[in-house]
Amino acid sequence: MKTNRENFLHLVWKARAAYFFLLPLLFGIVVFKLKPLVEGVRLSFFEANIKEQVFVGFGNYIKMWGDPLFWRAMGNTMFYVIVMVPLILLVPLLIALVSTKTSRTTQSFFRAAFYLPVVSAGIVMSMVWMWIFQSSYGVANYFLSLVGMDPVLWLATSSGSRLAVCIVQLTWSLGIPLILYLSALAAIPKVVYEAAAIDGAGPFSRFFKITLPLIMPTVVYLLIMETIGRFQTFSAILLMTAGGPAYSTTSIVHRLYQVGFVSYRFGEASAYGTLLLVITFIVAFFQFRYLNKKLEF
Amino acid sequence: MKKILAVLLVLGLLAGAASVAAADDRVTVSFWSGSLSVDYQKEALAIFTQLHPEIKVENEFVPMGNVADKVTLAAAAEALPNVLLGYAGRSIAFYFQDLTEPLEATLTQEEIDNFIPGILDIYTVDGTLTSYPVYQNVIGYAVNKTLLEEAGCLELLPENREITLDTWTQIAEKTSVLPGVYPAHLIAKGKGGDYYILQYFQMFGANQFEGRDYTQTTLNSDAGVKALEWMIDMADKGWCPPGPAGLDSTDYAKWLYTGKLVFMGCEPSMTTNFTRTEYFNQGFADRIYELCATQTPHVEGVPIPGLFPSPTNVVVFKGENDPAKKEAAITLAKFFLTQDFSDWATETMQTLPTQRDVSSGMELEPAFQFTLKLLAEVGMADLGMASPYYLEVRLARFPELQAAFMGIKTPREALDDFAKIVADMWR
């Protein structure tokens, strides 16, 4: 009788052609993802600059724990996750639901319009948004003035700059969820809705009893990916607010960047990275574990 | 037949490669620059190649904002270039990472004496010359005379252009009534341009460091607190664009080039360009304004503040074991100190020279004349570039100032917290 290991090896051998073609990708993953990840975790136990590494055990973690800026960055990151993830899940869903009722041309317009920021360079987008949010000559305050509101110091106050970062991130993040929602909605057979309509189901019960359960795999996928993505919030902060004013927008990854690439404390920066890895892994694991049970495929 | 053809092909390729290698027996050095544009790099290196045909330079343009990241990664991969031309504040940080060659032994006494007095000291740490200062901008001060004329207060501007705080305040009051015009600017977002804020501290006699002691800042002195209180008051009066905590040098440039600022921290090249007709024709300025370089204002009794350097330096990276290559790298680095390069650079990029025998090419321009004269009188202010924590100090200062501008902290609290952060860096 064959052991499990022999069975596994037999299966691999049988599918050797497929594995052969997967090799380049696996090589890329190992070299560009796995090795840096392992190296990052290792480095977090060293006091390291460009040239030297000295083993310090959990010294970097203890230092990080005692740094008030770490807690500030952690609080801001949690804010981005809690505020942004529901928005990024809900807003594209609403747009997708509305646009499925429209013509194909309109749907294409929606897809293109919301996907455009995804393919645009982050630095260009940030520059444009910085002009929009400029307190003296920005478009945002111009529109507010049209409805009689006072100008807002968007990037000069804690609340204003946080709101600005969230708005910018939202515009960057709508494209992919929208495309995925539209695909998921298109995959639901029309007969299911027709049968429900005959049974007297209204639009709300059709949405909650048919649409939502059938697009749930997409929602869960987006929930996990967006949660991971928001934990990694960085570029909008770096380009628009530099973490300010008074650290009000700095995130864990932004802090990691400053510690690593401004102060050259690579060990401490790796500790930030490792902690982030652990947090995102735990959150994603529980999200998947809990929600996976409720999925209908 | 096929085999014979294949062998011939391989032999042909090898012969070709060998002949190319034999023809090019020049020493190759790699050069990165984030300070010269691609075209300027080509122009500068064309001059170098004419002078040193035995050295081949492989040059790469590195956008200024990416220099630090790229050098860091290259150092980790042991793939540093031989020579880097870039912002001096960054260059010294590379020295503290033990990445750069000491350069003091590469200069003759004659060459050392040829530098503008004191300039090498800025880039010397514990007797080690970390880089060659190649050319520099200096941050001075300027006033928009056109706006003073419009406000009818041109006579308030002293002939010798020494501006006390009283004079500054009188002019600010008069010009603040002009529509859309701000008497001054205040930017504290944290993306450079910090010398503009440090100038305000200088006005009150507060310096970031005193006597080249970088282990503690003196910005939290009584004069410093007074200066910050004055800045907040200026913002409250609406004498500068609103929300300094969220404004950076991009915003500053917008106001400067549209003639919305009366007083401003300014490089002489900016002052010169601003008054040139072609600058208006290029669409930068909405009309032709007359900008005039002045001394940095100061409270009566406080010495006239020194000027802040904004230098471009050249470093030679460690790690080259081939002596011929190392020598070629030094030759390339020293080329940036030669008359041939400096003449070209100071004129092309409208900068000031760092050596006595180099003419600026801009010396006939009034703003340059004034700045050079002022520089000789008051010298350079110490930004603290020779501190190993120079970049971290810059980074830590902005949030504290922002907290003060936003009213989260009092000026005293903000500056004391900043002083504590600076002191902690050395623990």
Coordinates of C-alpha atoms in Angstrom, one line a residue, chain A:
Chain A
M1 CA 0.0 0.0 0.0
K2 CA 1.3 3.5 -1.0
T3 CA 2.0 6.0 1.7
N4 CA 0.7 9.6 1.5
R5 CA 4.1 10.8 0.6
E6 CA 4.4 8.3 -2.3
N7 CA 1.0 9.3 -3.5
F8 CA 1.9 13.0 -3.4
L9 CA 5.2 12.3 -5.3
H10 CA 3.3 10.2 -7.8
L11 CA 0.8 13.0 -8.4
V12 CA 3.6 15.5 -8.9
W13 CA 5.4 13.2 -11.3
K14 CA 2.1 12.7 -13.3
A15 CA 1.7 16.4 -13.6
R16 CA 5.4 17.1 -14.2
A17 CA 4.7 19.0 -17.4
A18 CA 2.4 21.4 -15.5
Y19 CA 5.0 21.9 -12.7
F20 CA 7.7 22.5 -15.3
F21 CA 5.7 25.4 -16.7
L22 CA 5.1 26.7 -13.3
L23 CA 8.8 26.8 -12.4
P24 CA 9.5 30.3 -13.7
L25 CA 6.7 31.7 -11.6
L26 CA 7.7 29.7 -8.6
F27 CA 11.3 30.9 -9.0
G28 CA 10.0 34.5 -9.1
I29 CA 7.9 34.0 -5.9
V30 CA 10.8 32.4 -4.1
V31 CA 13.4 35.0 -5.1
F32 CA 11.3 38.1 -5.0
K33 CA 8.7 37.3 -2.3
L34 CA 9.7 34.4 0.0
K35 CA 13.4 35.2 0.4
P36 CA 12.9 39.0 1.1
L37 CA 10.1 38.0 3.6
V38 CA 12.3 35.5 5.4
E39 CA 15.3 38.0 5.3
G40 CA 13.0 40.7 6.7
V41 CA 12.0 38.6 9.6
R42 CA 15.6 37.6 10.3
L43 CA 16.8 41.2 10.1
S44 CA 14.2 42.3 12.6
F45 CA 16.3 40.5 15.3
F46 CA 19.4 42.5 14.3
E47 CA 20.5 46.1 14.8
A48 CA 21.3 46.7 11.2
N49 CA 22.5 49.5 9.0
I50 CA 23.8 49.3 5.4
K51 CA 27.1 47.7 6.4
E52 CA 26.7 46.1 9.8
Q53 CA 24.3 43.7 11.6
V54 CA 24.4 43.0 15.3
F55 CA 22.1 40.4 16.9
V56 CA 19.8 42.1 19.4
G57 CA 17.1 39.5 19.9
F58 CA 13.8 41.2 20.5
G59 CA 15.5 44.6 21.1
N60 CA 14.0 46.1 18.0
Y61 CA 10.5 45.0 19.0
I62 CA 10.9 46.4 22.5
K63 CA 12.2 49.7 21.1
M64 CA 9.3 49.8 18.7
W65 CA 6.8 49.1 21.5
G66 CA 8.2 52.0 23.5
D67 CA 8.1 54.5 20.7
P68 CA 5.0 56.8 20.9
L69 CA 5.2 57.2 17.1
F70 CA 4.6 53.5 16.6
W71 CA 1.3 53.7 18.6
R72 CA 0.4 56.9 16.7
A73 CA 1.1 55.1 13.4
M74 CA -0.8 52.0 14.5
G75 CA -3.8 54.0 15.5
N76 CA -3.9 55.8 12.2
T77 CA -3.5 52.5 10.3
M78 CA -6.4 51.0 12.2
F79 CA -8.4 54.1 11.4
Y80 CA -7.7 53.6 7.7
V81 CA -8.7 49.9 7.9
I82 CA -11.9 50.5 9.8
V83 CA -13.0 53.4 7.7
M84 CA -11.7 52.5 4.3
V85 CA -12.5 48.8 4.0
P86 CA -16.3 49.1 4.4
L87 CA -16.3 52.0 2.0
I88 CA -14.2 50.2 -0.6
L89 CA -16.6 47.2 -0.4
L90 CA -19.8 49.2 -0.4
V91 CA -19.3 52.1 -2.8
P92 CA -18.2 49.9 -5.9
L93 CA -21.1 47.5 -5.1
L94 CA -23.6 50.3 -5.2
I95 CA -22.1 51.6 -8.5
A96 CA -22.1 48.1 -9.9
L97 CA -25.7 47.5 -9.0
V98 CA -26.7 50.9 -10.5
S99 CA -24.7 50.4 -13.6
T100 CA -26.0 46.9 -14.4
K101 CA -29.4 48.5 -14.9
T102 CA -27.9 50.7 -17.6
S103 CA -26.9 50.1 -21.2
R104 CA -23.7 48.4 -22.2
T105 CA -22.1 51.7 -23.3
T106 CA -22.8 53.2 -19.9
Q107 CA -21.4 50.2 -18.1
S108 CA -18.2 50.5 -20.2
F109 CA -18.0 54.1 -19.3
F110 CA -18.3 53.3 -15.6
R111 CA -15.7 50.6 -15.9
A112 CA -13.2 52.9 -17.7
A113 CA -13.9 55.9 -15.5
F114 CA -13.4 54.0 -12.2
Y115 CA -10.5 51.9 -13.5
L116 CA -8.5 54.8 -14.9
P117 CA -7.1 55.9 -11.4
V118 CA -5.9 52.3 -11.0
V119 CA -3.7 52.4 -14.0
S120 CA -2.6 56.1 -13.5
A121 CA 0.7 56.8 -11.8
G122 CA 0.3 57.3 -8.0
I123 CA 2.5 60.4 -8.0
V124 CA 0.5 62.1 -10.8
M125 CA -2.8 61.3 -8.9
S126 CA -1.3 62.7 -5.7
M127 CA -0.2 65.9 -7.3
V128 CA -3.6 66.4 -8.8
W129 CA -5.3 65.8 -5.5
M130 CA -2.9 68.1 -3.7
W131 CA -4.0 70.8 -6.0
I132 CA -7.6 69.9 -5.5
F133 CA -7.2 70.1 -1.8
Q134 CA -5.1 73.3 -1.7
S135 CA -6.7 75.6 0.8
S136 CA -6.3 78.8 -1.2
Y137 CA -6.7 77.9 -4.8
G138 CA -7.9 74.3 -4.8
V139 CA -11.0 73.1 -6.6
A140 CA -12.5 71.5 -3.5
N141 CA -12.8 74.8 -1.6
Y142 CA -14.1 76.4 -4.8
F143 CA -17.0 74.0 -4.9
L144 CA -17.6 74.5 -1.1
S145 CA -17.7 78.3 -1.7
L146 CA -20.4 77.8 -4.4
V147 CA -22.7 76.5 -1.7
G148 CA -21.7 79.2 0.8
M149 CA -19.3 77.1 2.9
D150 CA -16.1 78.4 4.4
P151 CA -12.8 77.1 3.0
V152 CA -11.4 74.0 4.6
L153 CA -7.7 73.7 5.5
W154 CA -7.7 70.2 4.1
L155 CA -4.0 69.4 4.5
A156 CA -3.3 71.7 7.4
T157 CA -5.6 70.1 10.0
S158 CA -5.6 66.6 11.5
S159 CA -9.2 65.8 10.5
G160 CA -9.0 67.5 7.1
S161 CA -5.8 65.7 6.1
R162 CA -7.1 62.3 7.2
L163 CA -10.3 62.9 5.3
A164 CA -8.3 63.9 2.2
V165 CA -6.1 60.8 2.5
C166 CA -9.3 58.6 2.7
I167 CA -10.9 60.3 -0.3
V168 CA -7.8 59.9 -2.4
Q169 CA -7.5 56.2 -1.4
L170 CA -11.1 55.6 -2.2
T171 CA -10.7 57.0 -5.7
W172 CA -7.7 54.8 -6.3
S173 CA -9.3 51.7 -4.9
L174 CA -12.7 51.6 -6.6
G175 CA -11.6 50.3 -10.0
I176 CA -10.8 46.6 -9.2
P177 CA -13.7 46.0 -6.9
L178 CA -16.1 47.5 -9.4
I179 CA -14.8 45.2 -12.2
L180 CA -15.0 42.2 -9.9
Y181 CA -18.5 43.1 -8.8
L182 CA -19.7 43.6 -12.3
S183 CA -18.4 40.2 -13.3
A184 CA -19.9 38.5 -10.3
L185 CA -23.3 40.2 -10.9
A186 CA -23.2 39.2 -14.6
A187 CA -22.6 35.6 -13.6
I188 CA -25.9 35.4 -11.6
P189 CA -28.5 33.6 -13.9
K190 CA -31.5 35.9 -14.8
V191 CA -33.9 33.0 -14.2
V192 CA -33.2 33.1 -10.5
Y193 CA -34.4 36.7 -10.4
E194 CA -37.4 35.9 -12.6
A195 CA -38.4 33.0 -10.3
A196 CA -38.1 35.3 -7.3
A197 CA -40.1 38.0 -8.9
I198 CA -42.9 35.4 -9.7
D199 CA -42.8 34.5 -6.0
G200 CA -43.4 38.1 -5.1
A201 CA -39.9 39.0 -3.9
G202 CA -39.2 42.7 -3.8
P203 CA -35.9 44.4 -4.7
F204 CA -34.5 44.4 -1.2
S205 CA -35.3 40.7 -0.5
R206 CA -34.0 39.9 -4.1
F207 CA -30.7 41.6 -3.1
F208 CA -30.3 40.1 0.3
K209 CA -31.6 36.6 -0.6
I210 CA -30.1 36.2 -4.0
T211 CA -27.6 38.8 -5.1
L212 CA -25.6 39.1 -1.9
P213 CA -25.2 35.3 -1.2
L214 CA -24.2 34.7 -4.8
I215 CA -21.6 37.4 -4.9
M216 CA -20.3 36.6 -1.4
P217 CA -17.1 34.9 -2.7
T218 CA -16.2 38.1 -4.4
V219 CA -17.1 40.1 -1.3
V220 CA -14.9 37.9 0.9
Y221 CA -12.0 38.0 -1.5
L222 CA -12.2 41.8 -1.6
L223 CA -12.6 42.1 2.1
I224 CA -9.4 40.1 2.7
M225 CA -7.4 41.9 0.0
E226 CA -8.6 45.4 0.9
T227 CA -7.9 44.7 4.6
I228 CA -4.4 43.7 3.7
G229 CA -4.2 46.7 1.3
R230 CA -5.3 49.3 3.9
F231 CA -2.8 47.9 6.5
Q232 CA -0.2 48.8 3.9
T233 CA -1.5 52.4 3.3
F234 CA 1.6 54.4 2.2
S235 CA 1.9 56.2 -1.1
A236 CA -0.9 58.7 -0.6
I237 CA 0.5 59.6 2.7
L238 CA 4.1 59.9 1.5
L239 CA 3.1 62.0 -1.4
M240 CA 0.3 64.1 0.0
T241 CA 0.9 64.7 3.7
A242 CA 4.3 63.3 4.5
G243 CA 2.6 61.8 7.6
G244 CA 1.5 65.2 8.9
P245 CA 0.4 67.5 10.1
A246 CA 1.8 66.6 13.5
Y247 CA 1.8 62.8 12.7
S248 CA -1.9 62.8 12.2
T249 CA -1.8 60.7 9.0
T250 CA 1.3 58.6 9.4
S251 CA 0.8 54.9 9.0
I252 CA 2.8 51.8 10.0
V253 CA 4.3 51.5 6.5
H254 CA 5.1 55.2 6.3
R255 CA 6.8 54.9 9.7
L256 CA 8.7 51.8 8.4
Y257 CA 9.9 53.8 5.4
Q258 CA 11.1 56.7 7.6
V259 CA 12.9 54.4 10.0
G260 CA 14.4 52.3 7.2
F261 CA 15.2 54.8 4.5
V262 CA 15.7 58.1 6.3
S263 CA 17.3 56.8 9.6
Y264 CA 18.9 53.7 8.1
R265 CA 17.7 51.6 11.0
F266 CA 16.9 48.6 8.9
G267 CA 16.5 46.2 11.8
E268 CA 13.9 48.3 13.5
A269 CA 12.2 48.9 10.1
S270 CA 12.1 45.1 9.6
A271 CA 10.4 44.8 13.0
Y272 CA 7.7 47.1 11.8
G273 CA 7.4 45.0 8.6
T274 CA 7.3 41.7 10.5
L275 CA 4.7 42.9 13.0
L276 CA 2.5 44.1 10.1
L277 CA 2.9 40.7 8.4
V278 CA 1.7 39.0 11.6
I279 CA -1.2 41.3 12.1
T280 CA -2.4 41.1 8.5
F281 CA -2.0 37.3 8.5
I282 CA -4.1 36.9 11.7
V283 CA -6.8 39.2 10.5
A284 CA -7.0 37.7 7.0
F285 CA -6.9 34.1 8.6
F286 CA -9.9 34.8 10.8
Q287 CA -11.8 36.7 8.1
F288 CA -11.3 33.8 5.7
R289 CA -12.0 31.1 8.3
Y290 CA -15.2 32.7 9.6
L291 CA -16.6 33.9 6.3
N292 CA -15.6 30.9 4.2
K293 CA -18.1 28.8 6.1
K294 CA -20.9 31.0 5.0
L295 CA -20.0 31.0 1.3
E296 CA -22.2 29.5 -1.3
F297 CA -20.4 28.5 -4.5

